[in-house]
Amino acid sequence: MKTSLFGSTGLAMLLFLAAPVWAADETESATAKEMNLALLARIEKLEAELAAVREAVQQSTAIATRAETNATKTAASVIKVKKFASAAADASYAGAPSDSKWHLAGYADVGFVGSNGPNADSFVTGKFNPSFHFQYKDKLIFESELEFLTTSDGKTEIELEYSQVDLFLNDNMTLVMGKFLSPIGQFQERLHPSWINRIQGAPAGFGHDGIQPASDTGFQLRGIIPLAKSKWTYAIAVGNGPRTNSEGGVAFEGVGRDDNRNKSVGGRVGFFPTPYLEIGGSYLTTRVNGYMGPGAPGLILGGPIDARYELWGFDASLTKGALAARVEYLSSNRDMLFSSTLEDPAGILLPELGMEAWYGQVSYRLSKIGDSDFIHKLEPVIRYGEFRISGQNELEEENAQNRLNIGLNYWLSPTIVTKAGLEWRDFTVAGVDSETLYQFQMAYGF
Amino acid sequence: MKIQNKQWAALCILLASAALVYSSSSLAGTEPKEKKVKPNPMLIVQGAKTWKENCGRCHNLRSPKELTDEEWDVSVSHMRVRANLSKGDAEAVRAFLKASN
């Protein structure tokens, strides 16, 4: 019994003691459950946040990729712009690379001529000679020069001095086609423009009604032959040739239609032993028809109506520093032929015509004399020449002469000059009075 | 002389025609535009010498500043024909004038 009591009591105590423990366990279980739920909610929240972060990262990656692509494109554009700018800079340095280019050049002059001869002292308007140059790549150039003149009675004359296409065949050879200045000698092709010519007029025989051919219409092959330290130049020309004028002379004015079946063939060869010395030789041969003036009834049959015409000459120039010395000589011969003239429109036999002209000229710029700028711009010049004609009395009376020029030039700039000069014309035909001219001129090459 | 004259003329016309055909083929070509490069200093020096020796033979030397680069291009081509300059001489003179204007 006692045992049983102890046992019952113990069990009761155990129960008594166990009850709160049981109760405590239940409380803890509930708390854990709540905590689990909270954790679960937190995890879900974290997962949601993670998903959001992932999406944000993906979007950022896409944006970064697009940005990188744009940056690459921009860099490529920058490179293109840089290349373009560099090319533009090069182009502006070396000149615009256009295929066609042009240039307006030329010269003009005004002046005064006094004389002790029959003509009154006169102001002269001189000439206005614009020249146009059009170039296509480095292949060809078209060039043309007009000459505007005021005549003694106030009219304006316009002449086409030359109009030619220059085709560059290779580095050293050019084909010239059209109306060109005669390559015979030096004066006509290179020295006659008033801003280049040191004296107001042409040397005797080298102007109009002279021996010097002015121009021809046809073609030229011209160029350069380098030879060691020296240089050769050449110009071979074929053209329509000259015509007989109403005074019986030979006019070489670049006619647009040939009046016979013979072309003129001629040219010049130049040699440069040193860069400052040039020696040249010229030759031309052709045939020339008699003159058929307006109203002429016709030429006499049975005689020569065309004649051989030959011209030859030489020239030399020494140009070094302030000194320029030149000499030219030309000689021509035309056989006899029947021709009408103003005096004999029905036609007469014109005898053989011979012409000969030469001149020598020296100019010296005082650029190294003293310290004065005024003195440095002065340039004295002297020229002497002779022109002889045989076989045509009228031409001889009017033109055959000895001519002496002295002058003093003042250069306002390298291309603007004022000239003051005296010219003595001593005509060779007996009875023709000599003449003294006082010449002033301002010329501008532009 | 008449026959000789004709023969000369025919020969010259033949030569000129051949030259024309030759050059026209290069004119029609689609070659690229000239490459623009800065000229080398020696070309400029050579151009100055050529300019002085050739241009001063007939007329005073113009100031390089009188014309623009493009005008010098054309002007020098004109003078290449008139003064019988080689292409190399003309290019050297151009280089000098452009560098000096």
Tab-separated table of N, CA, C and O in Angstrom, chain A residues 93-98 101-103 133 135 138-139 141 143 162 166-172 181 189-190 195-196 198 219 222-223 231 233 238 262-263 265 272 275 278 285-286 319 326 411 414-415 445-446, chain B residues 1-2 5-6 8-9 12-13 16 19-20 22-23 26-27 31 33-34 36-39 53-54 56-62 66-67 69-71 73-75 77-78 80-82 84-87 94 98:
chain	number	residue	atom	x	y	z
A	93	TYR	N	45.881	73.428	-99.089
A	93	TYR	CA	47.311	73.740	-99.158
A	93	TYR	C	47.815	73.674	-100.596
A	93	TYR	O	48.515	74.548	-101.067
A	94	ALA	N	47.397	72.626	-101.300
A	94	ALA	CA	47.957	72.397	-102.630
A	94	ALA	C	47.107	72.975	-103.743
A	94	ALA	O	47.441	72.852	-104.894
A	95	GLY	N	46.017	73.651	-103.420
A	95	GLY	CA	45.164	74.181	-104.462
A	95	GLY	C	43.964	73.287	-104.674
A	95	GLY	O	44.029	72.085	-104.487
A	96	ALA	N	42.849	73.912	-105.071
A	96	ALA	CA	41.633	73.136	-105.238
A	96	ALA	C	41.798	72.135	-106.368
A	96	ALA	O	42.264	72.494	-107.438
A	97	PRO	N	41.431	70.867	-106.124
A	97	PRO	CA	41.671	69.854	-107.146
A	97	PRO	C	40.560	69.792	-108.184
A	97	PRO	O	40.131	68.728	-108.566
A	98	SER	N	40.059	70.951	-108.615
A	98	SER	CA	39.004	70.926	-109.611
A	98	SER	C	39.606	70.556	-110.973
A	98	SER	O	40.756	70.870	-111.259
A	101	LYS	N	39.913	74.742	-114.623
A	101	LYS	CA	40.312	75.990	-113.972
A	101	LYS	C	40.477	77.045	-115.060
A	101	LYS	O	40.694	76.705	-116.224
A	102	TRP	N	40.392	78.292	-114.666
A	102	TRP	CA	40.616	79.337	-115.660
A	102	TRP	C	41.284	80.536	-115.035
A	102	TRP	O	41.338	80.670	-113.815
A	103	HIS	N	41.783	81.395	-115.891
A	103	HIS	CA	42.563	82.539	-115.444
A	103	HIS	C	42.439	83.638	-116.487
A	103	HIS	O	42.552	83.384	-117.679
A	133	HIS	N	42.557	82.023	-120.273
A	133	HIS	CA	43.196	80.707	-120.226
A	133	HIS	C	42.260	79.737	-119.508
A	133	HIS	O	41.880	79.989	-118.362
A	135	GLN	N	41.898	75.685	-118.451
A	135	GLN	CA	42.696	74.461	-118.364
A	135	GLN	C	41.835	73.285	-117.922
A	135	GLN	O	41.021	73.406	-117.000
A	138	ASP	N	45.630	68.399	-116.225
A	138	ASP	CA	46.934	68.807	-116.749
A	138	ASP	C	47.081	68.304	-118.183
A	138	ASP	O	48.169	68.019	-118.657
A	139	LYS	N	45.910	68.188	-118.862
A	139	LYS	CA	45.910	67.613	-120.210
A	139	LYS	C	45.985	68.676	-121.288
A	139	LYS	O	46.686	68.517	-122.279
A	141	ILE	N	45.113	73.102	-122.403
A	141	ILE	CA	44.746	74.460	-122.047
A	141	ILE	C	44.284	75.152	-123.324
A	141	ILE	O	44.883	74.997	-124.387
A	143	GLU	N	43.642	78.850	-124.849
A	143	GLU	CA	43.994	80.236	-124.547
A	143	GLU	C	43.702	81.114	-125.744
A	143	GLU	O	43.862	80.695	-126.896
A	162	TYR	N	45.296	85.644	-130.876
A	162	TYR	CA	45.483	84.202	-131.042
A	162	TYR	C	44.344	83.465	-130.348
A	162	TYR	O	43.676	84.030	-129.466
A	166	ASP	N	46.173	73.995	-126.563
A	166	ASP	CA	47.486	73.389	-126.323
A	166	ASP	C	47.269	72.034	-125.656
A	166	ASP	O	46.759	71.968	-124.544
A	167	LEU	N	47.636	71.005	-126.368
A	167	LEU	CA	47.447	69.645	-125.870
A	167	LEU	C	48.798	69.106	-125.415
A	167	LEU	O	49.719	68.963	-126.229
A	168	PHE	N	48.908	68.794	-124.112
A	168	PHE	CA	50.182	68.299	-123.586
A	168	PHE	C	50.314	66.816	-123.930
A	168	PHE	O	49.647	65.974	-123.340
A	169	LEU	N	51.142	66.512	-124.921
A	169	LEU	CA	51.256	65.131	-125.394
A	169	LEU	C	52.064	64.280	-124.427
A	169	LEU	O	51.762	63.119	-124.209
A	170	ASN	N	53.109	64.837	-123.899
A	170	ASN	CA	53.892	64.148	-122.871
A	170	ASN	C	54.631	65.209	-122.056
A	170	ASN	O	54.333	66.398	-122.183
A	171	ASP	N	55.587	64.784	-121.268
A	171	ASP	CA	56.249	65.738	-120.366
A	171	ASP	C	56.967	66.855	-121.119
A	171	ASP	O	57.147	67.948	-120.589
A	172	ASN	N	57.387	66.566	-122.349
A	172	ASN	CA	58.240	67.527	-123.052
A	172	ASN	C	57.678	68.019	-124.376
A	172	ASN	O	58.350	68.775	-125.076
A	181	LEU	N	50.444	82.841	-132.273
A	181	LEU	CA	51.490	83.808	-132.578
A	181	LEU	C	52.632	83.080	-133.267
A	181	LEU	O	52.968	81.941	-132.907
A	189	GLU	N	56.501	86.490	-130.487
A	189	GLU	CA	55.848	85.530	-129.593
A	189	GLU	C	56.020	85.890	-128.127
A	189	GLU	O	55.136	85.636	-127.308
A	190	ARG	N	57.141	86.506	-127.771
A	190	ARG	CA	57.422	86.657	-126.338
A	190	ARG	C	57.566	88.100	-125.862
A	190	ARG	O	57.328	88.380	-124.695
A	195	TRP	N	53.827	95.575	-121.596
A	195	TRP	CA	54.419	95.536	-120.256
A	195	TRP	C	55.735	94.752	-120.255
A	195	TRP	O	56.487	94.803	-119.279
A	196	ILE	N	56.018	94.048	-121.383
A	196	ILE	CA	57.285	93.314	-121.507
A	196	ILE	C	58.269	94.095	-122.386
A	196	ILE	O	59.456	94.178	-122.072
A	198	ARG	N	60.470	96.815	-123.711
A	198	ARG	CA	61.130	97.902	-122.969
A	198	ARG	C	60.959	99.245	-123.646
A	198	ARG	O	61.265	100.284	-123.061
A	219	PHE	N	48.758	74.346	-136.996
A	219	PHE	CA	49.157	73.654	-135.773
A	219	PHE	C	50.671	73.701	-135.612
A	219	PHE	O	51.414	73.954	-136.562
A	222	ARG	N	55.659	71.574	-130.449
A	222	ARG	CA	56.737	72.314	-129.804
A	222	ARG	C	57.092	71.679	-128.467
A	222	ARG	O	56.291	70.964	-127.869
A	223	GLY	N	58.305	71.953	-128.045
A	223	GLY	CA	58.691	71.351	-126.774
A	223	GLY	C	60.145	71.569	-126.465
A	223	GLY	O	60.782	72.519	-126.937
A	231	LYS	N	70.049	72.821	-122.955
A	231	LYS	CA	68.650	72.549	-123.284
A	231	LYS	C	68.381	73.028	-124.705
A	231	LYS	O	68.860	74.083	-125.111
A	233	THR	N	65.175	73.796	-127.460
A	233	THR	CA	63.722	73.930	-127.612
A	233	THR	C	63.410	73.964	-129.105
A	233	THR	O	64.272	74.329	-129.919
A	238	VAL	N	52.848	74.386	-139.017
A	238	VAL	CA	52.247	74.271	-140.344
A	238	VAL	C	50.983	75.119	-140.333
A	238	VAL	O	50.154	74.988	-139.421
A	262	ASN	N	49.025	75.622	-150.872
A	262	ASN	CA	50.311	75.439	-150.196
A	262	ASN	C	50.243	75.926	-148.762
A	262	ASN	O	49.770	77.037	-148.498
A	263	LYS	N	50.715	75.125	-147.884
A	263	LYS	CA	50.773	75.521	-146.480
A	263	LYS	C	52.165	76.076	-146.163
A	263	LYS	O	53.148	75.712	-146.808
A	265	VAL	N	55.328	76.125	-143.864
A	265	VAL	CA	56.019	75.201	-142.960
A	265	VAL	C	57.241	75.922	-142.403
A	265	VAL	O	58.055	76.445	-143.165
A	272	PHE	N	70.208	76.568	-125.382
A	272	PHE	CA	70.627	77.242	-124.150
A	272	PHE	C	71.932	76.619	-123.665
A	272	PHE	O	71.906	75.620	-122.953
A	275	PRO	N	71.735	78.668	-118.661
A	275	PRO	CA	70.352	79.124	-118.478
A	275	PRO	C	70.139	80.583	-118.864
A	275	PRO	O	69.004	80.995	-119.106
A	278	GLU	N	70.469	82.385	-124.628
A	278	GLU	CA	69.648	81.642	-125.583
A	278	GLU	C	70.037	82.052	-126.992
A	278	GLU	O	70.151	83.246	-127.298
A	285	THR	N	59.087	78.433	-145.021
A	285	THR	CA	58.926	78.393	-146.479
A	285	THR	C	57.452	78.183	-146.818
A	285	THR	O	56.732	77.467	-146.125
A	286	THR	N	57.028	78.827	-147.893
A	286	THR	CA	55.650	78.679	-148.344
A	286	THR	C	55.530	79.300	-149.739
A	286	THR	O	56.522	79.731	-150.319
A	319	THR	N	70.297	87.299	-120.626
A	319	THR	CA	69.498	87.914	-119.553
A	319	THR	C	69.994	87.386	-118.222
A	319	THR	O	69.761	86.230	-117.866
A	326	ARG	N	69.687	91.827	-126.239
A	326	ARG	CA	69.041	90.995	-127.263
A	326	ARG	C	69.460	91.450	-128.644
A	326	ARG	O	69.697	92.637	-128.875
A	411	TRP	N	59.760	101.433	-113.022
A	411	TRP	CA	58.886	100.298	-112.693
A	411	TRP	C	58.171	100.562	-111.373
A	411	TRP	O	58.781	100.533	-110.310
A	414	PRO	N	56.587	95.094	-110.468
A	414	PRO	CA	57.188	94.243	-111.510
A	414	PRO	C	56.389	94.184	-112.812
A	414	PRO	O	56.930	93.811	-113.845
A	415	THR	N	55.101	94.559	-112.763
A	415	THR	CA	54.287	94.452	-113.977
A	415	THR	C	53.673	95.789	-114.404
A	415	THR	O	52.822	95.808	-115.287
A	445	GLY	N	50.727	94.837	-116.993
A	445	GLY	CA	50.478	93.426	-117.295
A	445	GLY	C	49.757	92.790	-116.125
A	445	GLY	O	50.239	92.850	-114.994
A	446	PHE	N	48.622	92.206	-116.388
A	446	PHE	CA	47.826	91.652	-115.279
A	446	PHE	C	47.520	90.183	-115.470
A	446	PHE	O	47.880	89.621	-116.499
B	1	MET	N	59.242	72.450	-155.104
B	1	MET	CA	58.927	73.006	-153.786
B	1	MET	C	57.462	72.756	-153.411
B	1	MET	O	57.116	72.509	-152.280
B	2	LYS	N	56.614	72.832	-154.455
B	2	LYS	CA	55.194	72.624	-154.187
B	2	LYS	C	54.936	71.226	-153.633
B	2	LYS	O	54.224	71.051	-152.660
B	5	ASN	N	56.378	70.838	-150.173
B	5	ASN	CA	55.508	71.505	-149.209
B	5	ASN	C	54.330	70.619	-148.810
B	5	ASN	O	53.981	70.482	-147.650
B	6	LYS	N	53.732	70.025	-149.822
B	6	LYS	CA	52.588	69.142	-149.563
B	6	LYS	C	53.008	67.946	-148.715
B	6	LYS	O	52.304	67.532	-147.804
B	8	TRP	N	55.511	67.757	-146.701
B	8	TRP	CA	55.759	68.213	-145.328
B	8	TRP	C	54.440	68.333	-144.567
B	8	TRP	O	54.306	67.864	-143.441
B	9	ALA	N	53.491	68.979	-145.226
B	9	ALA	CA	52.205	69.217	-144.565
B	9	ALA	C	51.523	67.895	-144.236
B	9	ALA	O	50.988	67.699	-143.135
B	12	CYS	N	53.278	66.175	-141.356
B	12	CYS	CA	52.988	66.848	-140.078
B	12	CYS	C	51.563	66.555	-139.616
B	12	CYS	O	51.314	66.346	-138.430
B	13	ILE	N	50.618	66.578	-140.577
B	13	ILE	CA	49.225	66.293	-140.208
B	13	ILE	C	49.103	64.869	-139.682
B	13	ILE	O	48.399	64.599	-138.708
B	16	ALA	N	50.521	64.770	-136.244
B	16	ALA	CA	49.619	65.441	-135.307
B	16	ALA	C	48.397	64.586	-135.017
B	16	ALA	O	47.923	64.521	-133.881
B	19	ALA	N	49.334	61.898	-132.659
B	19	ALA	CA	49.489	62.466	-131.323
B	19	ALA	C	48.138	62.747	-130.688
B	19	ALA	O	47.934	62.537	-129.491
B	20	LEU	N	47.212	63.215	-131.528
B	20	LEU	CA	45.872	63.542	-131.029
B	20	LEU	C	45.160	62.287	-130.526
B	20	LEU	O	44.536	62.288	-129.462
B	22	TYR	N	46.548	59.536	-129.567
B	22	TYR	CA	47.249	59.084	-128.363
B	22	TYR	C	46.784	59.845	-127.131
B	22	TYR	O	46.459	59.269	-126.107
B	23	SER	N	46.725	61.160	-127.287
B	23	SER	CA	46.387	61.961	-126.107
B	23	SER	C	44.907	61.883	-125.773
B	23	SER	O	44.521	61.953	-124.619
B	26	SER	N	44.050	59.172	-123.395
B	26	SER	CA	44.327	59.466	-121.985
B	26	SER	C	43.345	60.487	-121.439
B	26	SER	O	43.044	60.499	-120.255
B	27	LEU	N	42.813	61.340	-122.311
B	27	LEU	CA	41.812	62.311	-121.859
B	27	LEU	C	40.539	61.623	-121.423
B	27	LEU	O	39.900	62.010	-120.454
B	31	GLU	N	40.998	58.256	-114.866
B	31	GLU	CA	42.067	58.261	-113.889
B	31	GLU	C	41.659	59.070	-112.658
B	31	GLU	O	40.846	59.991	-112.751
B	33	LYS	N	41.664	61.655	-109.484
B	33	LYS	CA	42.113	63.033	-109.383
B	33	LYS	C	43.521	63.062	-108.820
B	33	LYS	O	43.943	62.162	-108.115
B	34	GLU	N	44.221	64.106	-109.182
B	34	GLU	CA	45.602	64.220	-108.735
B	34	GLU	C	45.666	64.181	-107.207
B	34	GLU	O	44.854	64.780	-106.524
B	36	LYS	N	46.815	65.093	-103.691
B	36	LYS	CA	47.317	66.327	-103.115
B	36	LYS	C	48.281	66.023	-101.979
B	36	LYS	O	47.907	65.440	-100.978
B	37	VAL	N	49.494	66.341	-102.187
B	37	VAL	CA	50.486	66.144	-101.142
B	37	VAL	C	51.286	67.426	-100.989
B	37	VAL	O	51.418	68.211	-101.933
B	38	LYS	N	51.780	67.630	-99.819
B	38	LYS	CA	52.617	68.798	-99.616
B	38	LYS	C	53.920	68.600	-100.388
B	38	LYS	O	54.544	67.549	-100.292
B	39	PRO	N	54.323	69.601	-101.175
B	39	PRO	CA	55.536	69.433	-101.971
B	39	PRO	C	56.756	69.351	-101.085
B	39	PRO	O	56.799	69.958	-100.010
B	53	GLU	N	65.297	81.578	-113.641
B	53	GLU	CA	66.039	81.432	-114.894
B	53	GLU	C	65.151	81.558	-116.125
B	53	GLU	O	65.575	82.104	-117.143
B	54	ASN	N	63.912	81.054	-116.034
B	54	ASN	CA	63.067	81.014	-117.226
B	54	ASN	C	62.121	82.196	-117.349
B	54	ASN	O	62.017	82.808	-118.406
B	56	GLY	N	62.260	85.110	-115.877
B	56	GLY	CA	62.956	86.388	-115.972
B	56	GLY	C	63.643	86.605	-117.306
B	56	GLY	O	64.221	87.658	-117.545
B	57	ARG	N	63.604	85.613	-118.181
B	57	ARG	CA	64.268	85.757	-119.468
B	57	ARG	C	63.571	86.799	-120.343
B	57	ARG	O	64.218	87.504	-121.122
B	58	CYS	N	62.227	86.866	-120.222
B	58	CYS	CA	61.482	87.798	-121.082
B	58	CYS	C	60.872	88.958	-120.290
B	58	CYS	O	60.740	90.057	-120.811
B	59	HIS	N	60.420	88.708	-119.070
B	59	HIS	CA	59.719	89.769	-118.338
B	59	HIS	C	60.136	89.762	-116.877
B	59	HIS	O	60.769	88.807	-116.396
B	60	ASN	N	59.767	90.835	-116.168
B	60	ASN	CA	60.050	90.899	-114.739
B	60	ASN	C	59.337	89.764	-114.012
B	60	ASN	O	58.302	89.268	-114.472
B	61	LEU	N	59.882	89.405	-112.883
B	61	LEU	CA	59.274	88.321	-112.105
B	61	LEU	C	58.103	88.874	-111.299
B	61	LEU	O	58.271	89.765	-110.467
B	62	ARG	N	56.936	88.323	-111.559
B	62	ARG	CA	55.749	88.722	-110.786
B	62	ARG	C	55.906	88.270	-109.341
B	62	ARG	O	56.525	87.241	-109.074
B	66	GLU	N	50.600	87.746	-106.347
B	66	GLU	CA	49.672	88.365	-107.298
B	66	GLU	C	48.510	87.446	-107.658
B	66	GLU	O	47.439	87.909	-108.020
B	67	LEU	N	48.738	86.145	-107.602
B	67	LEU	CA	47.701	85.207	-108.028
B	67	LEU	C	47.436	84.160	-106.944
B	67	LEU	O	48.288	83.908	-106.083
B	69	ASP	N	46.496	80.150	-105.775
B	69	ASP	CA	47.043	78.846	-106.183
B	69	ASP	C	46.444	78.385	-107.510
B	69	ASP	O	47.148	77.916	-108.407
B	70	GLU	N	45.105	78.488	-107.604
B	70	GLU	CA	44.431	77.983	-108.800
B	70	GLU	C	44.825	78.802	-110.023
B	70	GLU	O	45.008	78.258	-111.117
B	71	GLU	N	44.962	80.110	-109.835
B	71	GLU	CA	45.368	80.951	-110.966
B	71	GLU	C	46.801	80.639	-111.387
B	71	GLU	O	47.111	80.625	-112.583
B	73	ASP	N	48.152	77.736	-111.165
B	73	ASP	CA	48.073	76.470	-111.906
B	73	ASP	C	47.921	76.742	-113.401
B	73	ASP	O	48.631	76.179	-114.235
B	74	VAL	N	46.952	77.613	-113.722
B	74	VAL	CA	46.639	77.874	-115.132
B	74	VAL	C	47.724	78.742	-115.778
B	74	VAL	O	48.145	78.485	-116.910
B	75	SER	N	48.158	79.755	-115.036
B	75	SER	CA	49.164	80.663	-115.591
B	75	SER	C	50.459	79.922	-115.928
B	75	SER	O	51.075	80.152	-116.983
B	77	SER	N	50.713	76.759	-116.656
B	77	SER	CA	50.460	75.913	-117.839
B	77	SER	C	50.591	76.737	-119.117
B	77	SER	O	51.144	76.275	-120.124
B	78	HIS	N	50.045	77.963	-119.071
B	78	HIS	CA	50.170	78.866	-120.228
B	78	HIS	C	51.655	79.113	-120.543
B	78	HIS	O	52.086	79.037	-121.698
B	80	ARG	N	54.126	77.269	-119.645
B	80	ARG	CA	54.812	76.026	-120.026
B	80	ARG	C	54.880	75.918	-121.544
B	80	ARG	O	55.895	75.475	-122.106
B	81	VAL	N	53.802	76.329	-122.212
B	81	VAL	CA	53.783	76.281	-123.674
B	81	VAL	C	54.634	77.407	-124.252
B	81	VAL	O	55.493	77.187	-125.106
B	82	ARG	N	54.402	78.629	-123.745
B	82	ARG	CA	55.062	79.792	-124.338
B	82	ARG	C	56.589	79.738	-124.155
B	82	ARG	O	57.343	80.108	-125.052
B	84	ASN	N	58.353	76.992	-123.430
B	84	ASN	CA	58.894	75.642	-123.668
B	84	ASN	C	59.494	75.038	-122.397
B	84	ASN	O	60.680	74.699	-122.339
B	85	LEU	N	58.664	74.902	-121.383
B	85	LEU	CA	59.107	74.274	-120.143
B	85	LEU	C	58.676	72.814	-120.137
B	85	LEU	O	57.628	72.463	-120.691
B	86	SER	N	59.464	71.966	-119.490
B	86	SER	CA	59.046	70.576	-119.327
B	86	SER	C	57.980	70.513	-118.233
B	86	SER	O	57.815	71.465	-117.457
B	87	LYS	N	57.278	69.389	-118.165
B	87	LYS	CA	56.263	69.218	-117.124
B	87	LYS	C	56.903	69.304	-115.733
B	87	LYS	O	56.349	69.917	-114.817
B	94	ARG	N	55.344	75.752	-110.019
B	94	ARG	CA	54.049	75.808	-109.309
B	94	ARG	C	54.250	75.633	-107.804
B	94	ARG	O	53.683	76.359	-106.992
B	98	LYS	N	53.202	78.486	-105.124
B	98	LYS	CA	52.139	78.213	-104.142
B	98	LYS	C	52.680	78.290	-102.715
B	98	LYS	O	51.960	78.688	-101.792
